[in-house]
Coordinates of C-alpha atoms in Angstrom, one line a residue:
Chain A
M1 CA -29.3 -64.5 -100.1
S2 CA -27.0 -67.0 -101.7
I3 CA -23.5 -67.7 -100.3
E4 CA -22.0 -66.0 -103.4
Q5 CA -24.0 -62.9 -102.8
A6 CA -23.1 -62.7 -99.2
E7 CA -19.4 -63.2 -100.1
R8 CA -19.6 -60.4 -102.7
R9 CA -21.2 -58.0 -100.2
R10 CA -18.6 -58.9 -97.6
A11 CA -15.8 -58.3 -100.2
S12 CA -17.4 -55.0 -101.2
A13 CA -17.6 -53.9 -97.5
L14 CA -14.0 -54.8 -97.0
V15 CA -12.8 -52.9 -100.1
A16 CA -15.1 -49.9 -99.6
P17 CA -12.8 -48.0 -97.1
A18 CA -9.9 -48.2 -99.4
L19 CA -12.0 -47.2 -102.4
L20 CA -13.5 -44.2 -100.5
W21 CA -10.0 -43.2 -99.4
T22 CA -8.7 -43.4 -103.0
L23 CA -11.7 -41.5 -104.2
A24 CA -11.4 -38.7 -101.6
F25 CA -7.7 -38.3 -101.6
F26 CA -6.7 -39.2 -105.1
V27 CA -9.5 -39.2 -107.7
L28 CA -11.2 -36.1 -106.6
P29 CA -8.1 -34.0 -106.0
F30 CA -6.7 -35.2 -109.3
A31 CA -9.9 -34.3 -111.2
G32 CA -9.7 -30.9 -109.5
M33 CA -6.1 -30.5 -110.6
V34 CA -6.9 -31.4 -114.2
W35 CA -9.8 -28.9 -114.2
L36 CA -7.5 -26.2 -112.7
S37 CA -4.9 -27.0 -115.4
L38 CA -7.4 -25.9 -118.0
G39 CA -7.7 -22.5 -116.5
H40 CA -5.2 -19.6 -116.6
L41 CA -4.0 -16.6 -114.7
E42 CA -5.5 -13.3 -115.6
G43 CA -3.6 -10.6 -113.8
R44 CA -3.1 -12.3 -110.5
E45 CA -6.5 -14.1 -110.5
V46 CA -7.0 -17.7 -111.5
V47 CA -9.6 -17.8 -114.2
A48 CA -11.5 -21.0 -114.9
G49 CA -11.2 -22.6 -118.4
P50 CA -11.6 -24.9 -120.1
G51 CA -8.8 -23.9 -122.4
P52 CA -5.7 -25.6 -123.7
E53 CA -3.3 -22.6 -123.3
N54 CA -1.1 -24.1 -120.7
Y55 CA -0.7 -27.4 -122.6
V56 CA 0.0 -25.5 -125.8
R57 CA 2.7 -23.6 -124.1
I58 CA 4.2 -26.7 -122.4
F59 CA 4.6 -28.4 -125.8
T60 CA 5.8 -25.4 -127.8
D61 CA 7.9 -23.4 -125.3
P62 CA 11.5 -24.6 -125.7
S63 CA 12.2 -24.1 -121.9
F64 CA 9.3 -26.3 -120.9
L65 CA 10.1 -28.9 -123.6
K66 CA 13.7 -29.0 -122.2
G67 CA 12.3 -29.5 -118.7
I68 CA 10.5 -32.7 -119.9
R69 CA 13.5 -33.9 -121.8
V70 CA 15.9 -33.3 -118.9
S71 CA 13.6 -35.1 -116.5
L72 CA 13.3 -38.1 -118.8
E73 CA 17.1 -38.2 -119.5
I74 CA 18.0 -38.0 -115.8
T75 CA 15.4 -40.6 -114.8
L76 CA 16.3 -43.1 -117.5
V77 CA 20.1 -42.8 -116.7
V78 CA 19.5 -43.1 -113.0
T79 CA 17.2 -46.1 -113.4
V80 CA 19.6 -48.0 -115.7
I81 CA 22.7 -47.3 -113.5
S82 CA 20.8 -48.2 -110.4
V83 CA 19.6 -51.5 -111.9
V84 CA 23.1 -52.4 -113.1
L85 CA 24.6 -51.7 -109.6
A86 CA 21.8 -53.1 -107.5
W87 CA 21.4 -56.5 -109.2
P88 CA 24.9 -57.8 -108.4
L89 CA 24.6 -56.4 -104.9
A90 CA 21.3 -58.2 -104.3
W91 CA 22.6 -61.4 -105.8
I92 CA 25.7 -61.3 -103.6
I93 CA 23.6 -60.7 -100.5
A94 CA 21.1 -63.4 -101.4
M95 CA 23.5 -66.0 -102.8
R96 CA 26.9 -65.4 -101.4
V97 CA 26.5 -63.9 -98.0
P98 CA 25.9 -66.6 -95.3
Q99 CA 22.3 -66.5 -94.2
R100 CA 23.1 -65.3 -90.6
W101 CA 24.9 -62.3 -92.1
Q102 CA 22.2 -61.4 -94.7
R103 CA 20.1 -59.4 -92.3
L104 CA 23.1 -57.3 -91.3
A105 CA 24.0 -56.9 -95.0
L106 CA 20.5 -55.8 -95.8
M107 CA 20.5 -53.4 -92.9
L108 CA 23.7 -51.8 -94.2
A109 CA 22.1 -51.6 -97.6
V110 CA 19.2 -49.6 -96.3
L111 CA 21.2 -47.4 -94.0
P112 CA 20.9 -44.4 -96.4
F113 CA 17.2 -44.5 -95.9
W114 CA 17.6 -43.7 -92.2
T115 CA 18.9 -40.2 -92.8
S116 CA 16.9 -37.2 -93.9
Y117 CA 16.7 -36.9 -97.7
V118 CA 17.6 -33.2 -97.6
V119 CA 20.5 -33.7 -95.3
R120 CA 21.8 -36.5 -97.5
S121 CA 21.6 -34.3 -100.5
Y122 CA 23.6 -31.5 -98.8
S123 CA 26.1 -34.1 -97.6
W124 CA 26.6 -35.1 -101.3
A125 CA 27.1 -31.4 -102.0
L126 CA 30.0 -31.3 -99.5
V127 CA 31.5 -34.5 -100.8
L128 CA 31.3 -33.6 -104.4
G129 CA 32.4 -30.0 -104.1
A130 CA 35.7 -28.5 -105.3
N131 CA 37.1 -28.8 -101.8
G132 CA 35.2 -32.0 -101.0
V133 CA 36.6 -35.4 -100.2
V134 CA 36.4 -36.8 -103.7
M135 CA 38.3 -33.9 -105.4
Q136 CA 40.9 -33.6 -102.6
A137 CA 41.5 -37.4 -102.7
L138 CA 42.0 -37.3 -106.5
I139 CA 44.3 -34.3 -106.3
G140 CA 46.2 -36.0 -103.4
A141 CA 46.6 -39.1 -105.4
G142 CA 48.0 -37.1 -108.3
I143 CA 45.2 -38.1 -110.7
I144 CA 44.1 -34.6 -111.3
D145 CA 45.8 -31.2 -110.8
E146 CA 42.7 -29.0 -110.5
P147 CA 39.2 -29.8 -109.1
V148 CA 36.9 -31.0 -111.8
Q149 CA 33.4 -29.6 -111.5
I150 CA 30.9 -32.3 -110.5
M151 CA 28.8 -30.3 -108.0
A152 CA 26.1 -28.2 -109.6
T153 CA 26.0 -30.5 -112.7
R154 CA 23.7 -33.2 -113.9
T155 CA 26.4 -35.8 -112.8
A156 CA 25.9 -34.7 -109.2
T157 CA 22.2 -35.1 -109.5
V158 CA 22.6 -38.6 -111.0
I159 CA 25.1 -39.6 -108.2
G160 CA 22.7 -38.4 -105.5
F161 CA 19.8 -40.2 -107.0
V162 CA 21.7 -43.5 -107.7
H163 CA 23.0 -43.6 -104.1
F164 CA 19.4 -43.6 -102.9
F165 CA 17.8 -45.8 -105.6
V166 CA 20.4 -48.6 -105.6
M167 CA 19.2 -49.4 -102.1
L168 CA 15.6 -49.5 -103.1
L169 CA 16.3 -51.7 -106.1
T170 CA 18.5 -54.0 -104.0
L171 CA 15.6 -54.7 -101.7
T172 CA 13.1 -55.5 -104.5
I173 CA 15.6 -57.7 -106.4
Y174 CA 16.8 -59.4 -103.2
S175 CA 13.3 -60.3 -102.1
N176 CA 12.7 -61.7 -105.6
L177 CA 16.0 -63.7 -105.5
V178 CA 15.4 -65.4 -102.1
Q179 CA 12.0 -66.7 -103.4
L180 CA 13.7 -68.6 -106.2
S181 CA 14.1 -72.3 -105.6
P182 CA 17.8 -73.3 -105.7
N183 CA 16.6 -76.3 -107.8
Y184 CA 16.4 -74.0 -110.9
A185 CA 20.1 -73.3 -110.7
R186 CA 20.9 -77.0 -109.9
A187 CA 18.9 -78.2 -112.8
A188 CA 20.6 -75.8 -115.2
A189 CA 24.0 -76.9 -113.9
D190 CA 23.1 -80.5 -114.2
L191 CA 22.3 -79.8 -117.9
G192 CA 25.7 -78.4 -118.4
A193 CA 25.2 -74.7 -118.0
S194 CA 28.2 -72.7 -116.7
G195 CA 27.9 -70.5 -113.7
W196 CA 27.6 -67.4 -115.9
Q197 CA 25.0 -69.2 -118.1
V198 CA 22.9 -70.1 -115.0
I199 CA 22.8 -66.4 -114.0
R200 CA 22.2 -65.0 -117.5
L201 CA 19.7 -67.6 -118.8
V202 CA 17.9 -68.7 -115.6
I203 CA 18.3 -66.4 -112.6
L204 CA 18.3 -63.1 -114.4
P205 CA 15.0 -63.7 -116.3
L206 CA 13.4 -65.0 -113.2
T207 CA 14.2 -61.8 -111.3
L208 CA 12.7 -59.6 -114.0
P209 CA 9.6 -58.9 -112.0
G210 CA 11.7 -57.7 -109.1
V211 CA 13.9 -55.6 -111.4
M212 CA 11.0 -54.1 -113.2
T213 CA 9.1 -53.3 -110.0
G214 CA 12.2 -51.6 -108.5
A215 CA 12.9 -49.9 -111.8
F216 CA 9.3 -48.6 -112.0
L217 CA 9.4 -47.3 -108.4
T218 CA 12.8 -45.7 -109.2
F219 CA 11.3 -44.0 -112.3
V220 CA 8.3 -42.7 -110.4
L221 CA 10.3 -41.4 -107.4
C222 CA 13.1 -40.0 -109.5
I223 CA 11.0 -38.1 -112.1
G224 CA 8.9 -36.5 -109.4
D225 CA 11.8 -35.5 -107.1
Y226 CA 12.5 -31.8 -106.5
I227 CA 15.1 -31.9 -103.7
T228 CA 18.0 -33.7 -105.4
P229 CA 18.2 -31.7 -108.6
Q230 CA 17.6 -28.5 -106.7
I231 CA 20.4 -29.0 -104.3
L232 CA 22.9 -30.9 -106.4
G233 CA 22.1 -29.8 -109.9
G234 CA 22.7 -26.1 -109.1
N235 CA 19.7 -25.1 -111.2
N236 CA 21.7 -25.3 -114.3
E237 CA 18.9 -27.1 -116.0
L238 CA 15.4 -27.4 -114.7
T239 CA 13.5 -30.7 -114.3
L240 CA 9.7 -30.8 -114.4
P241 CA 9.2 -30.6 -110.6
Q242 CA 11.5 -27.6 -110.5
L243 CA 9.5 -26.0 -113.2
I244 CA 6.3 -26.7 -111.2
M245 CA 7.8 -25.0 -108.1
L246 CA 8.9 -22.0 -110.2
Q247 CA 5.3 -21.4 -111.2
L248 CA 4.1 -21.5 -107.6
G249 CA 6.9 -19.6 -105.7
R250 CA 6.1 -15.9 -106.4
R251 CA 3.4 -15.7 -109.0
G252 CA 1.1 -18.5 -107.8
D253 CA 0.4 -19.7 -111.3
F254 CA -1.6 -22.7 -110.1
P255 CA -3.1 -23.5 -113.6
M256 CA 0.3 -23.8 -115.2
A257 CA 1.7 -25.8 -112.2
S258 CA -1.3 -28.1 -112.5
A259 CA -0.8 -28.6 -116.2
L260 CA 2.9 -29.5 -115.6
S261 CA 1.8 -31.9 -112.9
V262 CA -0.7 -33.6 -115.3
V263 CA 2.1 -34.0 -117.8
L264 CA 4.3 -35.5 -115.1
M265 CA 1.5 -37.8 -114.2
A266 CA 1.1 -38.8 -117.9
L267 CA 4.8 -39.7 -118.1
V268 CA 4.5 -41.9 -115.1
T269 CA 1.4 -43.6 -116.6
L270 CA 3.2 -44.2 -119.8
A271 CA 6.1 -45.7 -117.9
Y272 CA 3.6 -48.0 -116.1
A273 CA 2.0 -49.0 -119.4
A274 CA 5.4 -49.8 -120.8
S275 CA 6.4 -52.0 -117.9
A276 CA 3.0 -53.4 -116.8
R277 CA 3.5 -56.8 -118.3
W278 CA 6.5 -57.4 -116.1
L279 CA 5.1 -55.8 -112.9
K280 CA 4.2 -58.8 -110.8
M281 CA 4.0 -57.3 -107.4
D282 CA 3.1 -60.6 -105.8
R283 CA 6.5 -62.0 -106.9
V284 CA 8.4 -59.3 -105.1
Chain B
M1 CA -16.0 -18.2 -123.7
S2 CA -17.3 -16.6 -120.6
K3 CA -14.8 -15.9 -117.9
T4 CA -15.5 -16.8 -114.4
R5 CA -13.2 -16.6 -111.4
F6 CA -11.9 -20.0 -110.6
P7 CA -13.1 -21.0 -107.2
L8 CA -9.7 -21.7 -105.9
R9 CA -10.9 -21.6 -102.3
A10 CA -13.5 -24.2 -103.1
A11 CA -11.1 -26.3 -105.1
L12 CA -8.8 -26.4 -102.1
A13 CA -11.5 -27.2 -99.7
G14 CA -10.3 -30.7 -99.0
T15 CA -6.8 -29.4 -98.2
A16 CA -8.4 -26.7 -96.1
A17 CA -10.0 -29.3 -93.9
V18 CA -6.6 -31.0 -93.3
V19 CA -4.8 -27.7 -92.7
T20 CA -7.6 -26.6 -90.3
L21 CA -7.1 -29.8 -88.3
A22 CA -3.3 -29.3 -88.3
A23 CA -3.5 -25.6 -87.6
P24 CA -2.4 -24.5 -84.1
A25 CA -5.1 -24.6 -81.6
M26 CA -6.7 -21.2 -81.1
A27 CA -6.6 -19.8 -77.6
A28 CA -6.6 -16.4 -76.1
E29 CA -3.0 -16.7 -75.0
E30 CA -1.7 -17.9 -78.4
L31 CA -0.7 -15.8 -81.4
N32 CA -0.3 -17.4 -84.8
A33 CA 2.2 -15.9 -87.1
L34 CA 2.9 -16.6 -90.8
I35 CA 6.5 -15.7 -91.0
W36 CA 9.9 -15.9 -92.7
C37 CA 12.6 -17.9 -90.9
D38 CA 14.2 -15.0 -89.1
H39 CA 11.1 -14.7 -86.9
A40 CA 11.3 -18.3 -85.7
D41 CA 14.3 -17.4 -83.6
A42 CA 13.5 -18.2 -79.9
D43 CA 15.6 -15.2 -78.8
L44 CA 13.3 -12.9 -80.7
L45 CA 10.0 -14.4 -79.6
K46 CA 10.7 -15.2 -76.0
P47 CA 10.8 -11.6 -74.6
F48 CA 7.4 -11.0 -76.2
E49 CA 6.0 -14.3 -75.0
D50 CA 7.2 -13.6 -71.4
A51 CA 5.9 -10.0 -71.4
H52 CA 2.5 -10.9 -72.6
D53 CA 2.2 -14.5 -71.2
V54 CA 1.5 -15.7 -74.7
R55 CA 2.7 -18.5 -76.9
V56 CA 3.7 -17.4 -80.4
N57 CA 3.1 -20.2 -82.9
T58 CA 5.0 -19.7 -86.2
K59 CA 4.7 -21.2 -89.6
E60 CA 7.5 -20.4 -92.1
Y61 CA 6.7 -19.9 -95.8
E62 CA 8.7 -19.0 -98.9
G63 CA 7.3 -17.0 -101.8
T64 CA 4.4 -14.6 -101.5
A65 CA 2.1 -16.9 -103.5
A66 CA 2.8 -19.7 -101.1
G67 CA 2.0 -17.5 -98.2
L68 CA -1.3 -16.3 -99.7
A69 CA -2.2 -19.9 -100.6
I70 CA -1.8 -20.8 -97.0
L71 CA -4.2 -18.0 -96.0
D72 CA -6.6 -19.3 -98.7
Q73 CA -6.5 -22.8 -97.3
S74 CA -6.9 -21.7 -93.7
Q75 CA -10.0 -20.8 -91.7
P76 CA -10.6 -17.1 -91.2
G77 CA -8.9 -16.2 -87.9
D78 CA -6.3 -18.9 -88.0
W79 CA -3.5 -16.4 -88.5
D80 CA -2.9 -13.2 -86.6
V81 CA 0.2 -11.6 -88.2
M82 CA 2.0 -12.1 -91.4
V83 CA 5.5 -11.2 -92.6
I84 CA 5.6 -10.3 -96.3
D85 CA 7.9 -9.0 -99.0
A86 CA 7.3 -5.2 -98.9
V87 CA 6.7 -5.1 -102.7
D88 CA 3.9 -7.6 -102.2
V89 CA 1.8 -5.8 -99.5
G90 CA -0.4 -4.4 -102.3
R91 CA -1.1 -8.0 -103.6
A92 CA -2.3 -9.1 -100.1
V93 CA -4.4 -5.9 -99.7
E94 CA -6.0 -6.6 -103.1
R95 CA -7.1 -9.9 -101.6
G96 CA -8.5 -8.1 -98.5
V97 CA -6.5 -10.1 -96.0
F98 CA -4.8 -7.3 -94.0
A99 CA -6.3 -5.0 -91.4
P100 CA -5.6 -1.3 -91.6
L101 CA -3.0 0.0 -89.2
D102 CA -2.7 3.4 -87.6
P103 CA 0.9 4.5 -88.4
A104 CA 0.8 6.8 -85.3
E105 CA 0.9 3.8 -83.1
F106 CA 4.3 2.8 -84.4
P107 CA 7.6 4.6 -84.1
M108 CA 7.7 5.8 -87.7
G109 CA 9.7 8.9 -86.5
D110 CA 12.6 6.7 -85.5
Y111 CA 12.7 4.9 -88.9
F112 CA 15.3 5.5 -91.5
P113 CA 13.2 7.8 -93.6
E114 CA 13.8 5.7 -96.8
L115 CA 12.3 2.7 -95.1
T116 CA 8.8 3.9 -94.1
L117 CA 7.9 2.8 -97.7
D118 CA 4.4 4.3 -97.7
S119 CA 4.3 3.6 -101.4
H120 CA 4.5 -0.2 -100.6
N121 CA 2.7 -0.4 -97.2
S122 CA -0.2 1.9 -98.0
V123 CA -3.0 1.6 -100.5
D124 CA -5.3 4.5 -101.2
G125 CA -4.0 6.4 -98.2
T126 CA -4.6 3.5 -95.7
T127 CA -1.6 1.8 -94.1
Y128 CA -1.8 -2.0 -94.0
A129 CA 1.7 -2.9 -93.0
V130 CA 4.9 -1.5 -91.5
T131 CA 8.4 -2.2 -92.7
E132 CA 10.5 -4.2 -90.2
K133 CA 13.8 -5.1 -91.8
F134 CA 15.9 -4.3 -94.8
G135 CA 19.1 -5.0 -96.6
Y136 CA 20.7 -5.2 -100.0
N137 CA 20.8 -7.6 -102.9
T138 CA 24.2 -6.8 -104.3
I139 CA 27.5 -8.6 -104.6
A140 CA 28.8 -10.9 -101.9
F141 CA 32.2 -12.4 -102.2
N142 CA 35.2 -14.1 -100.6
K143 CA 37.7 -11.3 -100.3
A144 CA 40.6 -13.8 -99.9
K145 CA 39.8 -15.1 -103.4
V146 CA 38.8 -12.1 -105.5
D147 CA 40.2 -8.7 -106.2
E148 CA 38.0 -6.4 -104.0
A149 CA 38.4 -3.6 -106.5
D150 CA 36.7 -5.8 -109.2
M151 CA 33.7 -6.1 -107.0
E152 CA 33.1 -2.3 -107.2
D153 CA 32.2 -2.7 -110.8
M154 CA 29.5 -5.1 -112.0
G155 CA 31.2 -5.1 -115.4
S156 CA 33.9 -7.4 -113.9
L157 CA 31.3 -10.2 -113.6
W158 CA 31.1 -10.3 -117.4
S159 CA 34.8 -9.9 -118.0
G160 CA 35.6 -13.6 -117.9
K161 CA 37.9 -13.3 -114.9
Y162 CA 35.5 -15.0 -112.6
D163 CA 33.9 -17.5 -114.9
G164 CA 32.9 -20.6 -113.1
K165 CA 33.4 -19.0 -109.7
I166 CA 30.1 -17.1 -109.6
A167 CA 26.7 -18.1 -108.1
I168 CA 23.5 -16.3 -108.8
Y169 CA 20.8 -16.0 -106.2
D170 CA 17.7 -17.8 -107.4
Y171 CA 15.1 -15.0 -107.3
Y172 CA 14.4 -13.1 -110.4
L173 CA 13.2 -9.8 -109.0
P174 CA 16.5 -8.7 -107.4
V175 CA 18.8 -10.3 -109.9
M176 CA 17.1 -9.0 -112.9
G177 CA 16.9 -5.6 -111.2
L178 CA 20.7 -5.8 -110.7
V179 CA 21.3 -6.8 -114.3
G180 CA 19.1 -3.9 -115.2
L181 CA 21.2 -1.5 -113.2
S182 CA 24.3 -2.9 -115.0
Q183 CA 22.6 -1.9 -118.3
G184 CA 21.6 1.5 -117.0
V185 CA 18.0 0.6 -116.5
A186 CA 16.6 1.9 -113.1
T187 CA 14.3 -0.5 -111.4
K188 CA 11.4 1.9 -111.5
D189 CA 11.8 2.1 -115.3
L190 CA 11.8 -1.6 -115.9
S191 CA 9.0 -2.4 -118.3
A192 CA 7.9 -4.7 -121.0
A193 CA 9.4 -2.3 -123.5
N194 CA 13.0 -2.5 -122.2
L195 CA 12.9 -6.0 -120.6
E196 CA 14.5 -7.6 -123.7
T197 CA 17.7 -5.5 -123.1
L198 CA 18.3 -7.7 -120.1
R199 CA 18.1 -11.0 -121.9
D200 CA 21.6 -11.0 -123.4
P201 CA 23.5 -9.9 -120.3
L202 CA 21.4 -12.3 -118.2
Y203 CA 22.3 -15.2 -120.5
K204 CA 26.0 -14.2 -120.4
L205 CA 25.9 -14.1 -116.7
K206 CA 24.5 -17.6 -116.5
A207 CA 27.2 -18.8 -118.9
A208 CA 29.8 -17.3 -116.5
S209 CA 28.2 -18.9 -113.4
R210 CA 28.6 -22.2 -111.8
Q211 CA 25.1 -22.3 -110.2
V212 CA 21.9 -20.5 -109.5
S213 CA 20.9 -21.3 -106.0
D214 CA 18.6 -20.6 -103.1
V215 CA 19.7 -19.1 -99.8
V216 CA 21.1 -22.2 -98.1
A217 CA 22.8 -23.6 -101.2
S218 CA 24.3 -20.1 -101.9
Q219 CA 25.7 -19.9 -98.4
T220 CA 27.0 -23.4 -98.7
A221 CA 28.7 -22.7 -102.0
L222 CA 30.3 -19.5 -100.7
A223 CA 31.3 -21.1 -97.4
T224 CA 32.8 -24.2 -99.0
G225 CA 34.7 -22.3 -101.7
E226 CA 32.6 -23.7 -104.5
V227 CA 32.1 -20.1 -105.7
D228 CA 33.8 -16.9 -104.8
V229 CA 31.1 -14.4 -105.8
L230 CA 27.4 -14.4 -105.3
I231 CA 25.3 -12.1 -107.3
G232 CA 22.2 -11.0 -105.4
G233 CA 23.9 -11.7 -102.0
G234 CA 24.5 -9.2 -99.3
E235 CA 24.7 -8.9 -95.5
W236 CA 21.7 -11.2 -95.2
L237 CA 23.8 -14.0 -96.5
T238 CA 27.3 -13.4 -95.2
A239 CA 26.6 -12.0 -91.8
V240 CA 25.7 -15.3 -90.2
L241 CA 28.9 -16.8 -91.7
H242 CA 31.1 -13.9 -90.6
S243 CA 32.3 -15.5 -87.3
E244 CA 33.4 -18.6 -89.2
N245 CA 34.9 -16.9 -92.1
P246 CA 35.5 -13.1 -91.9
D247 CA 36.7 -13.1 -95.5
L248 CA 33.1 -13.4 -96.6
D249 CA 32.1 -9.8 -97.4
W250 CA 29.8 -7.7 -99.6
T251 CA 29.8 -4.4 -101.3
I252 CA 27.6 -2.1 -103.4
P253 CA 29.2 -1.6 -106.8
K254 CA 29.3 1.7 -108.5
Q255 CA 26.2 0.8 -110.6
G256 CA 24.2 0.4 -107.3
A257 CA 22.3 -2.3 -105.6
L258 CA 18.7 -3.5 -104.9
L259 CA 17.1 -2.6 -101.5
W260 CA 15.1 -5.5 -100.1
A261 CA 12.6 -4.8 -97.4
Q262 CA 10.1 -7.0 -95.5
S263 CA 7.0 -5.8 -93.8
I264 CA 4.7 -7.1 -91.1
A265 CA 0.9 -6.8 -91.1
V266 CA -2.0 -7.8 -88.9
L267 CA -4.5 -10.2 -90.5
K268 CA -8.0 -8.7 -91.0
D269 CA -9.7 -11.8 -89.5
S270 CA -7.3 -12.1 -86.5
Q271 CA -9.1 -13.4 -83.4
N272 CA -6.7 -11.4 -81.3
P273 CA -6.1 -8.1 -83.1
D274 CA -4.9 -6.2 -80.1
L275 CA -2.3 -8.8 -79.2
A276 CA -1.3 -9.0 -82.9
K277 CA -0.8 -5.3 -82.9
E278 CA 1.3 -5.5 -79.8
F279 CA 3.5 -8.1 -81.5
V280 CA 4.0 -5.7 -84.4
K281 CA 4.9 -3.0 -82.0
Y282 CA 7.4 -5.3 -80.3
I283 CA 9.0 -6.2 -83.6
V284 CA 9.5 -2.6 -84.6
S285 CA 10.7 -1.6 -81.1
P286 CA 14.4 -1.0 -80.6
E287 CA 14.8 -4.3 -78.7
G288 CA 12.7 -6.3 -81.1
Q289 CA 14.5 -4.7 -84.0
A290 CA 17.9 -5.6 -82.6
R291 CA 16.9 -9.2 -82.1
L292 CA 15.3 -9.5 -85.5
A293 CA 18.4 -7.8 -87.2
T294 CA 20.7 -10.5 -85.7
S295 CA 18.3 -13.5 -86.0
S296 CA 20.0 -16.8 -86.3
C297 CA 18.4 -17.5 -89.7
Y298 CA 19.7 -14.4 -91.4
W299 CA 20.8 -10.9 -90.5
G300 CA 19.5 -7.6 -91.9
M301 CA 19.3 -4.0 -91.0
P302 CA 16.7 -2.8 -88.5
V303 CA 14.4 -0.1 -89.9
N304 CA 14.3 1.6 -86.5
K305 CA 17.4 3.7 -86.0
K306 CA 17.1 3.3 -82.2
A307 CA 18.0 -0.3 -82.5
G308 CA 21.5 1.0 -82.8
E309 CA 21.4 1.7 -79.1
V310 CA 20.8 -2.0 -78.4
L311 CA 23.1 -3.6 -80.9
D312 CA 26.8 -3.8 -79.9
D313 CA 29.6 -2.4 -82.0
S314 CA 30.6 -5.7 -83.5
Q315 CA 27.1 -6.4 -84.7
K316 CA 26.8 -2.9 -86.1
A317 CA 30.2 -3.4 -87.9
V318 CA 28.9 -6.5 -89.6
L319 CA 25.7 -4.7 -90.6
R320 CA 27.7 -1.7 -91.8
W321 CA 25.7 0.6 -89.7
D322 CA 27.8 3.6 -90.3
Q323 CA 27.7 3.3 -94.1
Q324 CA 23.9 3.1 -94.4
A325 CA 23.5 6.7 -95.4
D326 CA 25.8 6.1 -98.4
Y327 CA 24.3 2.7 -99.2
L328 CA 20.7 3.9 -99.0
S329 CA 21.5 6.7 -101.4
R330 CA 22.9 4.2 -103.9
A331 CA 20.3 1.5 -103.6
Q332 CA 17.1 1.2 -105.6
L333 CA 13.9 -0.4 -104.5
Y334 CA 12.9 -3.7 -106.0
P335 CA 11.1 -3.6 -109.3
V336 CA 7.3 -3.7 -108.7
P337 CA 6.1 -5.5 -111.8
D338 CA 2.4 -5.7 -112.6
A339 CA 1.1 -9.2 -113.3
D340 CA 1.9 -9.2 -117.0
L341 CA 5.5 -7.9 -116.5
D342 CA 6.0 -10.3 -113.7
A343 CA 5.0 -13.2 -116.0
E344 CA 7.4 -12.0 -118.6
M345 CA 10.2 -11.6 -116.1
Q346 CA 9.6 -15.1 -114.8
S347 CA 9.5 -16.5 -118.4
M348 CA 12.9 -14.8 -119.2
W349 CA 14.3 -16.2 -115.9
T350 CA 13.1 -19.7 -116.9
D351 CA 14.7 -19.3 -120.3
M352 CA 18.0 -18.2 -118.6
L353 CA 18.0 -21.2 -116.3
Q354 CA 17.4 -23.6 -119.2
Q355 CA 20.3 -22.1 -121.2

């Protein structure tokens, strides 16, 4: 056996556990879910397909179409706002905070991850409510006379999401920023670039892998999240995960829930395809 | 195209393996109960555990389909007893998961007569479950913020006076039942033929509401003053908040209310059927009933009238013990839709949420 063959076998042996794991716990269940999505409920029994009924309904029923649209709108808004807020924060931590304080700054940045996701959402419900801190502060400051409804709106959902995802993006962008050699900025400054030009033309493009990786993770986690829109959105419009739960709760319409999950998966795949050229995980 | 039953059990086999591993260890002195959150209260379970030297392992679930899916994914014998929405006992019996019960072994004579619910708990003359707790889906409100007289008429909810101060309980069976009552449609008469008459009032109700929320979010909204009225609420929602805010109250309007009821059954494949039956007996005993009625998760009326001898006066006042005869006469049972009507109701509910 040549050295190359032996190396290949060794590599295969090393990769095999991960491949088997993925096959057993992702590929096979996913294939099962796709197959289930082609079935339908007859009475209360799940009947095997294959048939396109569920997908036809998803793309023709206005309520389901709205679910897809609402999910995409919320996810895109959250992703953009989170990137806009996280980049300067990461830059300040990486470039302006003295190195000995950076660890503390990062720890403060990830503090929201330490609390339960559900508890955090309910906390936002109390903060954003008509009698919550925000409204009472605005009324106390004389800015508004009556509470403005934020709780149980899309705005509340977006705020809850952004609070969480800014932290995630800050980490991915920060880890990208600290890998950059300071010589890039120095060279640009030597060639006459202003501070703003250095950031805009040199630093920002070089952090694109970190931004895109964080943005993609934000997209995936946000579009698949059930808790935040359920607690903060007040069910005034349903996202895809909420529609999926609705199929399961009482009637147990597993085929329709599976079809909606496949659509959700397809949206994530499209997002990956759109951002794949920038996703350089090794740079993050 | 030939139709074959989808092998859901087989499809979930992988999950079943995981659930099996995670399921509570089976032992003679253990009882595994698939329950609603009110049964997880240690004050309810401990007297039974002490009396029988047994440990009761509980798993909470929400939604009948979710409960039945857990059974599908479990090994036969993993579960001994199950709490279930009384309207769905028939669904579980269709799947063959419940063991027959002899009603003579339970204190049916002490029940409020309206709550034996043979129509729900029995199939073809065989009893498979017994009712254990009940209450009302009606109108809950903050009496410091609303005119109590308005709450006696469901019409006030559409009047515009409470726009933006209303929350709707997120469960289509009781809320659509209530909307039906407001339109003069009795729950037993709800059908595909008259379902459309509910669409317009349902949409208008949504337009007047601030949110459609589950139990915890509804309680939070009412407790924090986010909303003043909860459609679909009742003692099960306000009772646990009563000590903190006595202004949170509920009533049955002149159009009536929906009667909710939960049942308990022994699983056919239980490894410990005698102990399981003892647990059911304990739950419907006066002591068990009083503890279940005042569970820390949510309160509700006991079905066994003798629980009144165990409950104290303040507890009975919160439960409106003395008004039950009147309330029961004005409440209607949940709609019991067949699968097709159920699908249509859920579809209309989805449309309403997306308005």
